[in-house]
PDB file of C-alpha atoms in Angstrom:
ATOM      1  CA  UNK A   1      -7.645  -4.364  20.954  1.00  0.00           C
ATOM      2  CA  UNK A   2      -5.700  -7.327  19.582  1.00  0.00           C
ATOM      3  CA  UNK A   3      -3.581  -7.273  16.435  1.00  0.00           C
ATOM      4  CA  UNK A   4      -4.996  -9.110  13.460  1.00  0.00           C
ATOM      5  CA  UNK A   5      -3.482 -12.522  12.942  1.00  0.00           C
ATOM      6  CA  UNK A   6      -2.465 -14.050   9.625  1.00  0.00           C
ATOM      7  CA  UNK A   7      -5.772 -15.889   9.220  1.00  0.00           C
ATOM      8  CA  UNK A   8      -7.748 -12.658   9.576  1.00  0.00           C
ATOM      9  CA  UNK A   9      -5.468 -10.880   7.098  1.00  0.00           C
ATOM     10  CA  UNK A  10      -5.518 -13.590   4.428  1.00  0.00           C
ATOM     11  CA  UNK A  11      -6.789 -12.170   1.152  1.00  0.00           C
ATOM     12  CA  UNK A  12      -6.950  -8.603   2.482  1.00  0.00           C
ATOM     13  CA  UNK A  13      -5.482  -5.970   0.176  1.00  0.00           C
ATOM     14  CA  UNK A  14      -2.451  -4.115   1.532  1.00  0.00           C
ATOM     15  CA  UNK A  15      -1.748  -0.475   0.647  1.00  0.00           C
ATOM     16  CA  UNK A  16       1.505   1.197   1.642  1.00  0.00           C
ATOM     17  CA  UNK A  17       1.932   4.924   1.127  1.00  0.00           C
ATOM     18  CA  UNK A  18       5.540   5.781   0.282  1.00  0.00           C
ATOM     19  CA  UNK A  19       5.363   9.255   1.777  1.00  0.00           C
ATOM     20  CA  UNK A  20       7.833  12.123   1.409  1.00  0.00           C
ATOM     21  CA  UNK A  21       8.498  11.386  -2.260  1.00  0.00           C
ATOM     22  CA  UNK A  22       9.071  15.122  -2.702  1.00  0.00           C
ATOM     23  CA  UNK A  23      12.346  14.816  -0.789  1.00  0.00           C
ATOM     24  CA  UNK A  24      15.550  13.930  -2.665  1.00  0.00           C
ATOM     25  CA  UNK A  25      16.601  11.190  -0.231  1.00  0.00           C
ATOM     26  CA  UNK A  26      13.233   9.429  -0.074  1.00  0.00           C
ATOM     27  CA  UNK A  27      13.298   5.668  -0.607  1.00  0.00           C
ATOM     28  CA  UNK A  28      12.011   4.644  -4.013  1.00  0.00           C
ATOM     29  CA  UNK A  29       8.834   2.600  -4.394  1.00  0.00           C
ATOM     30  CA  UNK A  30      10.898  -0.366  -5.598  1.00  0.00           C
ATOM     31  CA  UNK A  31      13.235  -0.124  -2.578  1.00  0.00           C
ATOM     32  CA  UNK A  32      10.233  -0.066  -0.232  1.00  0.00           C
ATOM     33  CA  UNK A  33       8.653  -2.996  -2.069  1.00  0.00           C
ATOM     34  CA  UNK A  34      11.871  -5.001  -1.768  1.00  0.00           C
ATOM     35  CA  UNK A  35      12.433  -3.954   1.847  1.00  0.00           C
ATOM     36  CA  UNK A  36       8.975  -5.125   2.876  1.00  0.00           C
ATOM     37  CA  UNK A  37       9.268  -8.348   0.875  1.00  0.00           C
ATOM     38  CA  UNK A  38       6.026  -7.663  -0.954  1.00  0.00           C
ATOM     39  CA  UNK A  39       7.001  -9.571  -4.089  1.00  0.00           C
ATOM     40  CA  UNK A  40       6.368 -12.794  -2.183  1.00  0.00           C
ATOM     41  CA  UNK A  41       2.961 -11.730  -0.830  1.00  0.00           C
ATOM     42  CA  UNK A  42       0.042 -13.542  -2.454  1.00  0.00           C
ATOM     43  CA  UNK A  43      -2.774 -11.131  -1.615  1.00  0.00           C
ATOM     44  CA  UNK A  44      -3.239  -7.879  -3.558  1.00  0.00           C
ATOM     45  CA  UNK A  45      -0.831  -5.120  -2.563  1.00  0.00           C
ATOM     46  CA  UNK A  46       0.323  -1.743  -3.787  1.00  0.00           C
ATOM     47  CA  UNK A  47       3.002   0.742  -2.813  1.00  0.00           C
ATOM     48  CA  UNK A  48       1.830   4.227  -3.769  1.00  0.00           C
ATOM     49  CA  UNK A  49       4.319   7.071  -4.055  1.00  0.00           C
ATOM     50  CA  UNK A  50       2.902  10.008  -2.122  1.00  0.00           C
ATOM     51  CA  UNK A  51       3.482  13.395  -0.559  1.00  0.00           C
ATOM     52  CA  UNK A  52       1.193  14.246   2.337  1.00  0.00           C
ATOM     53  CA  UNK A  53       2.021  17.958   2.126  1.00  0.00           C
ATOM     54  CA  UNK A  54       0.732  18.308  -1.452  1.00  0.00           C
ATOM     55  CA  UNK A  55      -1.655  15.343  -1.397  1.00  0.00           C
ATOM     56  CA  UNK A  56       0.071  13.747  -4.399  1.00  0.00           C
ATOM     57  CA  UNK A  57      -0.651  10.034  -4.683  1.00  0.00           C
ATOM     58  CA  UNK A  58      -3.327   9.927  -1.982  1.00  0.00           C
ATOM     59  CA  UNK A  59      -6.306   9.763  -4.344  1.00  0.00           C
ATOM     60  CA  UNK A  60      -4.598   7.157  -6.523  1.00  0.00           C
ATOM     61  CA  UNK A  61      -3.810   4.946  -3.537  1.00  0.00           C
ATOM     62  CA  UNK A  62      -7.289   5.189  -2.075  1.00  0.00           C
ATOM     63  CA  UNK A  63      -8.842   4.556  -5.507  1.00  0.00           C
ATOM     64  CA  UNK A  64      -6.763   1.382  -5.790  1.00  0.00           C
ATOM     65  CA  UNK A  65      -7.857   0.248  -2.313  1.00  0.00           C
ATOM     66  CA  UNK A  66     -11.496   1.083  -3.013  1.00  0.00           C
ATOM     67  CA  UNK A  67     -11.398  -0.985  -6.213  1.00  0.00           C
ATOM     68  CA  UNK A  68      -9.977  -3.972  -4.300  1.00  0.00           C
ATOM     69  CA  UNK A  69     -12.675  -3.690  -1.611  1.00  0.00           C
ATOM     70  CA  UNK A  70     -15.484  -3.423  -4.162  1.00  0.00           C
ATOM     71  CA  UNK A  71     -14.143  -6.367  -6.188  1.00  0.00           C
ATOM     72  CA  UNK A  72     -13.922  -8.496  -3.045  1.00  0.00           C
ATOM     73  CA  UNK A  73     -17.610  -7.960  -2.310  1.00  0.00           C
ATOM     74  CA  UNK A  74     -18.744  -9.192  -5.735  1.00  0.00           C
TER      75      UNK A  74
END
C-alpha cells in the first residue's frame, strides 16, 4: 500500500480527534490546530475534542465528516 500523495488528498476533508480531553494536561483543540498548521489548509478540516473512554466527541466528529462526504457527492 502506498501513502496518498497531495494530488489524491486535494479537497478531501480532514478530521482530527483530539483524544484524552478528560485529562488535565491534554493539549487544547486550538493548540493542536496551531501545531498541525491547519489554519493554512484550504480543504475542509475539523479538530474534534474527544475522549475515547467515554465516547465524548466521537459522534460529533463523525457527523461532521459524514456531512462533508455527502456534500462532496452532490
